[in-house]
Amino acid sequence: MNSKKQGFNTICTHLGEINDEQFKGAISPIYLSTSYAFEDVDVKRYPRYFNTPNQEALCKKIAALEKGESSLIFGSGMAAISTTLFAFLQKGDHIVLQRTLYGGTANLVNEEFEKRGIDFSYVDSQTTEGFEQKIKPNTKVIYIETPSNPLLTITDIESVAVLAKKKGILTMIDNTFASPVNQNPITLGIDIVLHSATKYLGGHSDILAGAVVATEENINQIFQVAKNYGGSLSDFTVWMLERSIKTLGIRVKRQNKNALKLAKWLEKLDDVSAVHYPGLKSHPDHKLAKKQMKGYGGMLSFELKNELDASKFQKELRLIKSSMSLAGVESTILSPTLTSHALLTEEERNLQGIKNGLLRFSVGIEEKEDLMQDILQAIKKIKVLELKH
Ligand SMILES: *Cc1c(COP(=O)(O)O)cnc(C)c1O
């Protein structure tokens, strides 16, 4: 069967898999060898050259899921992001980025670009005009992230891609939050798609990995830098990631469903003052999200009413774990002010609309009723605590 025509879950389960010719096992064998014979001088296999059998097999799957030509996988999301940025940006170049970036990406830009002579501008409004205003004659890249962290704002992918094409600028997107289940930016005109595979692609909070998907030509340009930086992924983790992606479609669809139900339910709770989820009609970018996403994802954030202490609430949760990471099958929660965005000043956080009581909720695959019960019992407990004071 022509693999290009396969449906999403078939690609997840099978595409790229290595046939076990020797024992006819049902899954890809794992090849941990770091040394391969020089039978063909054109193919020097070596893990840091991103071309072991397991790496190549998984890259085919990830490229197909994002509807791209080619892909590379890395030891972390940040390895994929930094290697890709430095493959296209040189001294004297300029990049336009949206302000609401993943914290690690913002740190990379703020701490590493200036000393390399790379100029950058942040866009606050996240509208296409906002991006256009920041473009300079030496702008080489526009970098977006949608839905964003932690307020789930939406950037118009197609419109930014059209703008960039007109100006001959390369576009990159961090597609981690949406995952390929909900959004395929390449089909909307984006050049390069980045993932922290630590999140939905891995999905079980036990893998650190990253991925980039693009044309063969762009992947080759990234590879030339990647082999020097050495951020490749160990083949054992590659194999685990291949296994994890088999269930990507069913996991994320379930998380979409749970998150939408919980967002609607939270919005009606008296003790909650705001819910941020692109699937809600009240979300300012709901129409745009509906246009460019197939599902709204498993991430949402919400604010408790002022008089309720968000950190105490977090401590009273029994099922929903407080955790730095996200996108696992288990539900997790964190306070951006105290964790992911702690390095920003209060003023910088205010600029992005991140309030101190905001909680970011990564919705898992549990039964939604159990998650609701957990939230209700935690609110009840902190109310009792507050009465005692
Ligand atoms: C986690 C994350 C990253 C960084 O990935 P690591 O695997 O932790 O290096 C980048 N972007 C987004 C949106 C993330 O959530």
XYZ file of C-alpha atoms and ligand atoms in Angstrom:
404
model
C 0.000 0.000 0.000
C 1.242 3.481 -0.830
C 2.212 4.773 2.602
C 1.333 8.368 1.590
C -2.305 7.287 1.459
C -2.365 5.605 4.865
C -4.508 7.061 7.606
C -3.087 8.660 10.753
C -3.340 5.705 13.123
C -1.939 3.301 10.519
C 1.078 5.577 10.089
C 1.421 5.720 13.891
C 1.345 1.941 14.181
C 3.318 0.838 11.143
C 5.019 3.328 8.874
C 8.792 2.978 8.796
C 8.876 -0.146 10.941
C 11.842 -2.489 10.497
C 10.885 -6.014 9.433
C 12.426 -8.626 11.678
C 13.671 -10.902 8.889
C 15.491 -13.203 11.269
C 12.798 -14.118 13.802
C 9.649 -12.596 12.266
C 8.892 -10.658 15.453
C 5.894 -8.314 15.405
C 7.786 -5.115 16.208
C 10.934 -3.352 15.011
C 14.083 -4.947 16.407
C 16.412 -2.524 18.203
C 19.917 -2.028 16.799
C 22.176 -0.602 19.484
C 25.384 -0.906 17.457
C 27.530 2.223 17.239
C 29.776 0.566 14.699
C 28.800 -0.643 11.229
C 30.909 -2.177 8.446
C 32.005 0.112 5.631
C 30.347 -1.939 2.942
C 29.122 1.025 1.056
C 31.293 4.123 1.454
C 28.303 6.370 0.757
C 26.492 5.203 3.892
C 28.665 5.530 6.945
C 26.293 4.516 9.683
C 26.941 6.105 13.071
C 24.441 7.296 15.714
C 25.725 10.891 15.598
C 25.146 10.914 11.838
C 21.443 10.323 12.566
C 21.375 7.227 10.331
C 21.199 4.064 12.427
C 18.426 1.678 11.322
C 16.140 2.681 14.215
C 16.742 6.412 13.722
C 15.928 6.180 10.016
C 12.810 4.110 10.676
C 11.419 6.566 13.239
C 12.254 9.622 11.108
C 10.114 8.191 8.291
C 7.181 7.860 10.681
C 7.515 11.358 12.143
C 7.909 12.968 8.698
C 4.755 11.173 7.497
C 2.768 12.272 10.586
C 3.640 15.908 9.889
C 3.134 15.490 6.121
C 6.718 16.551 5.463
C 9.422 15.093 3.225
C 12.029 14.355 5.825
C 12.844 14.525 9.516
C 15.593 14.325 12.135
C 15.274 13.301 15.767
C 17.313 14.709 18.646
C 18.258 14.095 22.269
C 15.786 16.769 23.442
C 13.308 19.297 22.118
C 15.824 22.059 22.837
C 18.513 20.196 20.852
C 16.142 20.147 17.865
C 15.211 23.822 18.336
C 18.732 25.194 18.908
C 20.313 23.125 16.126
C 17.609 24.175 13.662
C 17.833 27.871 14.568
C 21.624 27.911 14.302
C 21.461 26.043 10.981
C 19.648 29.010 9.423
C 20.856 32.030 11.409
C 24.279 33.571 11.105
C 26.017 36.662 12.428
C 24.224 39.722 11.096
C 20.891 37.931 10.576
C 17.623 38.861 12.258
C 14.734 36.711 13.521
C 11.168 37.658 14.485
C 9.651 35.554 17.284
C 6.361 35.682 19.079
C 6.664 36.812 22.705
C 4.785 33.869 24.175
C 7.467 31.239 23.667
C 8.288 28.081 25.560
C 10.594 29.210 28.408
C 13.605 27.209 27.210
C 13.364 28.714 23.733
C 13.119 32.224 25.187
C 16.213 31.522 27.319
C 18.098 30.277 24.252
C 17.286 33.469 22.364
C 17.920 35.823 25.284
C 21.142 34.174 26.457
C 22.806 32.915 23.260
C 21.832 35.069 20.282
C 23.456 38.386 21.101
C 26.883 36.887 21.688
C 26.612 35.189 18.298
C 25.710 38.469 16.606
C 22.145 37.386 15.815
C 19.550 40.139 16.128
C 15.997 39.359 17.318
C 12.618 41.031 17.825
C 9.609 39.810 19.792
C 6.036 40.317 18.627
C 3.555 41.119 21.384
C 0.269 41.278 19.524
C 0.696 37.924 17.707
C -1.334 39.206 14.749
C 0.106 38.919 11.236
C 0.459 42.721 11.134
C 2.409 42.450 14.380
C 4.888 40.097 12.701
C 5.063 42.254 9.571
C 5.927 45.361 11.584
C 9.003 43.679 13.058
C 10.477 42.476 9.749
C 13.795 44.079 8.792
C 15.819 43.800 5.560
C 18.029 41.149 7.219
C 15.165 39.052 8.687
C 15.823 35.402 7.845
C 13.337 33.543 10.049
C 9.871 33.998 11.574
C 9.297 31.688 14.549
C 5.871 30.915 15.987
C 4.339 28.633 18.621
C 0.615 27.883 18.644
C -1.257 27.139 20.844
C 1.085 29.009 23.169
C 2.120 28.246 26.725
C 0.418 28.808 29.187
C -2.519 30.919 27.915
C -3.181 28.884 24.756
C -3.237 31.900 22.466
C -3.483 31.104 18.757
C -1.338 32.456 15.935
C -2.744 32.442 12.386
C -0.370 29.897 10.837
C -1.428 30.254 7.211
C -1.448 34.024 7.230
C 2.041 34.236 8.795
C 3.291 31.688 6.225
C 1.880 33.750 3.347
C 3.511 36.913 4.691
C 6.879 35.173 5.082
C 6.753 33.596 1.590
C 6.067 37.000 0.061
C 9.185 38.365 1.754
C 11.376 35.307 1.160
C 11.613 34.548 4.888
C 11.818 31.014 6.327
C 9.081 30.013 8.808
C 9.455 27.744 11.835
C 6.801 26.543 14.262
C 6.976 24.778 17.599
C 4.089 22.325 17.150
C 4.554 20.570 20.498
C 1.288 21.645 22.142
C -0.963 20.748 19.208
C 0.897 17.564 18.170
C 0.507 16.235 14.611
C -2.893 14.865 15.640
C -4.422 18.335 15.828
C -2.390 20.454 13.459
C -0.115 19.934 10.431
C 1.566 23.320 9.816
C 3.362 22.169 6.646
C 0.003 21.848 4.901
C -0.635 25.493 5.900
C 2.610 26.688 4.294
C 5.113 26.529 7.181
C 8.655 25.455 6.228
C 9.960 23.825 9.396
C 8.049 22.041 12.174
C 9.677 21.461 15.565
C 8.644 19.169 18.396
C 9.612 18.414 21.912
C 8.969 14.677 21.578
C 9.240 14.610 25.378
C 5.608 15.717 25.337
C 2.781 14.232 23.212
C 4.945 12.161 20.849
C 6.430 10.355 23.875
C 3.306 10.743 25.974
C 4.329 8.680 29.005
C 6.679 11.095 30.813
C 9.631 8.735 30.351
C 11.410 9.968 27.198
C 13.455 13.108 26.490
C 13.606 13.735 22.740
C 13.048 16.263 19.970
C 12.209 16.267 16.275
C 12.261 18.512 13.225
C 10.308 17.966 10.000
C 10.886 19.838 6.710
C 11.845 19.405 3.051
C 14.812 17.142 2.208
C 16.796 20.260 1.345
C 16.136 22.019 4.653
C 16.693 18.817 6.639
C 20.032 18.407 4.913
C 21.022 21.937 5.911
C 20.042 21.162 9.530
C 21.916 17.852 9.400
C 25.167 19.583 8.378
C 25.034 21.532 11.678
C 23.505 18.711 13.735
C 26.393 16.299 13.133
C 28.778 18.921 14.516
C 26.662 19.763 17.575
C 26.168 16.063 18.355
C 22.644 16.181 19.775
C 21.481 12.810 18.494
C 19.184 10.479 20.389
C 20.247 7.116 21.817
C 18.823 4.176 19.877
C 17.202 2.735 22.949
C 15.180 5.935 23.339
C 14.500 5.977 19.599
C 12.943 2.543 19.922
C 10.863 3.598 22.934
C 9.639 6.632 21.028
C 8.632 4.480 18.055
C 6.581 2.345 20.440
C 5.033 5.395 22.104
C 3.935 6.940 18.814
C 1.912 3.825 17.977
C -0.735 5.159 20.391
C -0.284 8.883 19.651
C -3.561 9.201 17.752
C -5.744 7.477 20.319
C -4.032 9.149 23.278
C -4.314 12.700 21.972
C -7.877 12.316 20.726
C -8.859 11.175 24.195
C -6.964 14.101 25.734
C -8.735 16.523 23.342
C -12.080 15.150 24.487
C -11.240 15.247 28.197
C -9.795 18.767 27.988
C -12.827 20.162 26.159
C -15.213 18.613 28.706
C -13.141 19.869 31.642
C -12.742 23.361 30.183
C -16.517 23.689 29.765
C -17.095 22.359 33.268
C -14.446 24.608 34.885
C -15.933 27.628 33.142
C -19.182 27.039 35.027
C -17.597 26.611 38.471
C -18.196 29.500 40.879
C -14.687 29.287 42.274
C -12.983 29.642 38.878
C -12.598 33.135 37.458
C -11.132 32.339 34.018
C -10.506 29.349 31.754
C -8.174 29.525 28.768
C -8.835 26.829 26.156
C -9.028 27.335 22.384
C -12.000 24.975 22.162
C -14.181 27.308 24.259
C -16.412 29.794 22.455
C -15.273 32.378 25.025
C -11.631 32.033 23.888
C -10.663 35.141 21.891
C -9.091 33.035 19.108
C -11.708 30.270 19.028
C -12.676 30.856 15.377
C -9.072 30.784 14.255
C -8.395 27.636 16.262
C -11.433 26.012 14.659
C -10.101 26.921 11.209
C -6.586 25.564 11.600
C -6.871 22.773 14.193
C -8.543 19.365 13.976
C -8.861 19.154 17.764
C -8.053 21.703 20.475
C -5.457 19.720 22.383
C -5.027 18.492 25.942
C -3.640 21.701 27.464
C -5.696 24.320 29.263
C -5.140 26.876 31.983
C -7.419 28.429 34.555
C -7.503 30.928 37.404
C -9.121 30.429 40.774
C -11.023 33.342 42.283
C -8.716 35.825 44.025
C -9.511 34.748 47.566
C -8.464 31.143 46.870
C -4.767 30.309 47.074
C -3.632 28.455 43.937
C -0.559 26.872 45.531
C -2.626 25.514 48.431
C -5.137 24.184 45.923
C -2.352 22.397 44.054
C -1.144 20.760 47.269
C -4.613 19.401 48.024
C -5.004 17.619 44.687
C -4.785 13.855 45.062
C -5.056 12.462 41.523
C -3.741 15.374 39.457
C 0.004 15.568 40.038
C 1.996 18.767 40.375
C 4.658 18.400 37.744
C 6.974 20.476 35.600
C 6.355 18.526 32.417
C 3.208 17.957 30.399
C 1.410 15.839 27.812
C 1.692 12.497 29.583
C -1.232 10.081 29.857
C -1.499 11.247 33.482
C -2.964 14.653 34.339
C -0.510 17.211 35.701
C -0.753 20.774 36.907
C 1.659 23.629 37.589
C 1.841 27.285 38.460
C 3.643 29.087 35.591
C 4.629 31.930 37.942
C 6.448 29.547 40.287
C 7.908 27.185 37.663
C 7.927 27.465 33.863
C 7.887 31.280 33.836
C 9.691 31.900 37.132
C 12.742 33.355 35.375
C 10.654 36.167 33.906
C 10.074 39.329 35.941
C 6.532 40.042 37.150
C 6.389 42.821 34.549
C 7.332 40.427 31.734
C 4.716 37.966 32.935
C 2.088 40.711 33.042
C 2.978 41.586 29.453
C 1.949 38.041 28.514
C -1.129 38.095 30.766
C 0.216 35.463 33.179
C -1.355 36.106 36.575
C 0.086 34.790 39.823
C -2.917 32.527 40.462
C -2.845 30.962 36.995
C -2.663 27.165 36.829
C -1.626 25.243 33.722
C -3.410 21.938 33.426
C -2.178 19.113 31.191
C -5.205 16.882 30.874
C -4.519 13.148 30.800
C -6.526 10.131 29.697
C -8.150 9.374 33.073
C -11.948 9.311 33.461
C -13.066 12.945 33.436
C -15.396 12.408 36.405
C -12.430 11.431 38.589
C -10.533 14.561 37.541
C -13.565 16.724 38.338
C -13.968 15.072 41.738
C -10.322 15.748 42.523
C -10.662 19.430 41.666
C -13.862 19.776 43.719
C -12.417 18.098 46.808
C -9.281 20.294 46.635
C -11.347 23.494 46.392
C -13.476 22.334 49.316
C -10.381 21.650 51.449
C -8.769 25.044 50.856
C -12.045 26.776 51.631
C -12.142 25.001 54.993
C -8.499 25.940 55.611
C -9.249 29.562 54.837
C -12.221 29.624 57.243
C -9.968 28.421 60.058
C -7.601 31.382 59.589
C 9.077 20.990 26.574
C 9.005 21.902 25.435
C 10.142 22.230 24.678
C 11.527 21.740 25.041
O 11.649 20.382 24.928
P 12.665 19.486 25.804
O 12.383 18.125 25.285
O 12.364 19.692 27.243
O 14.052 19.957 25.462
C 9.973 23.070 23.597
N 8.768 23.584 23.266
C 7.660 23.297 23.969
C 6.370 23.900 23.563
C 7.733 22.460 25.070
O 6.620 22.197 25.770
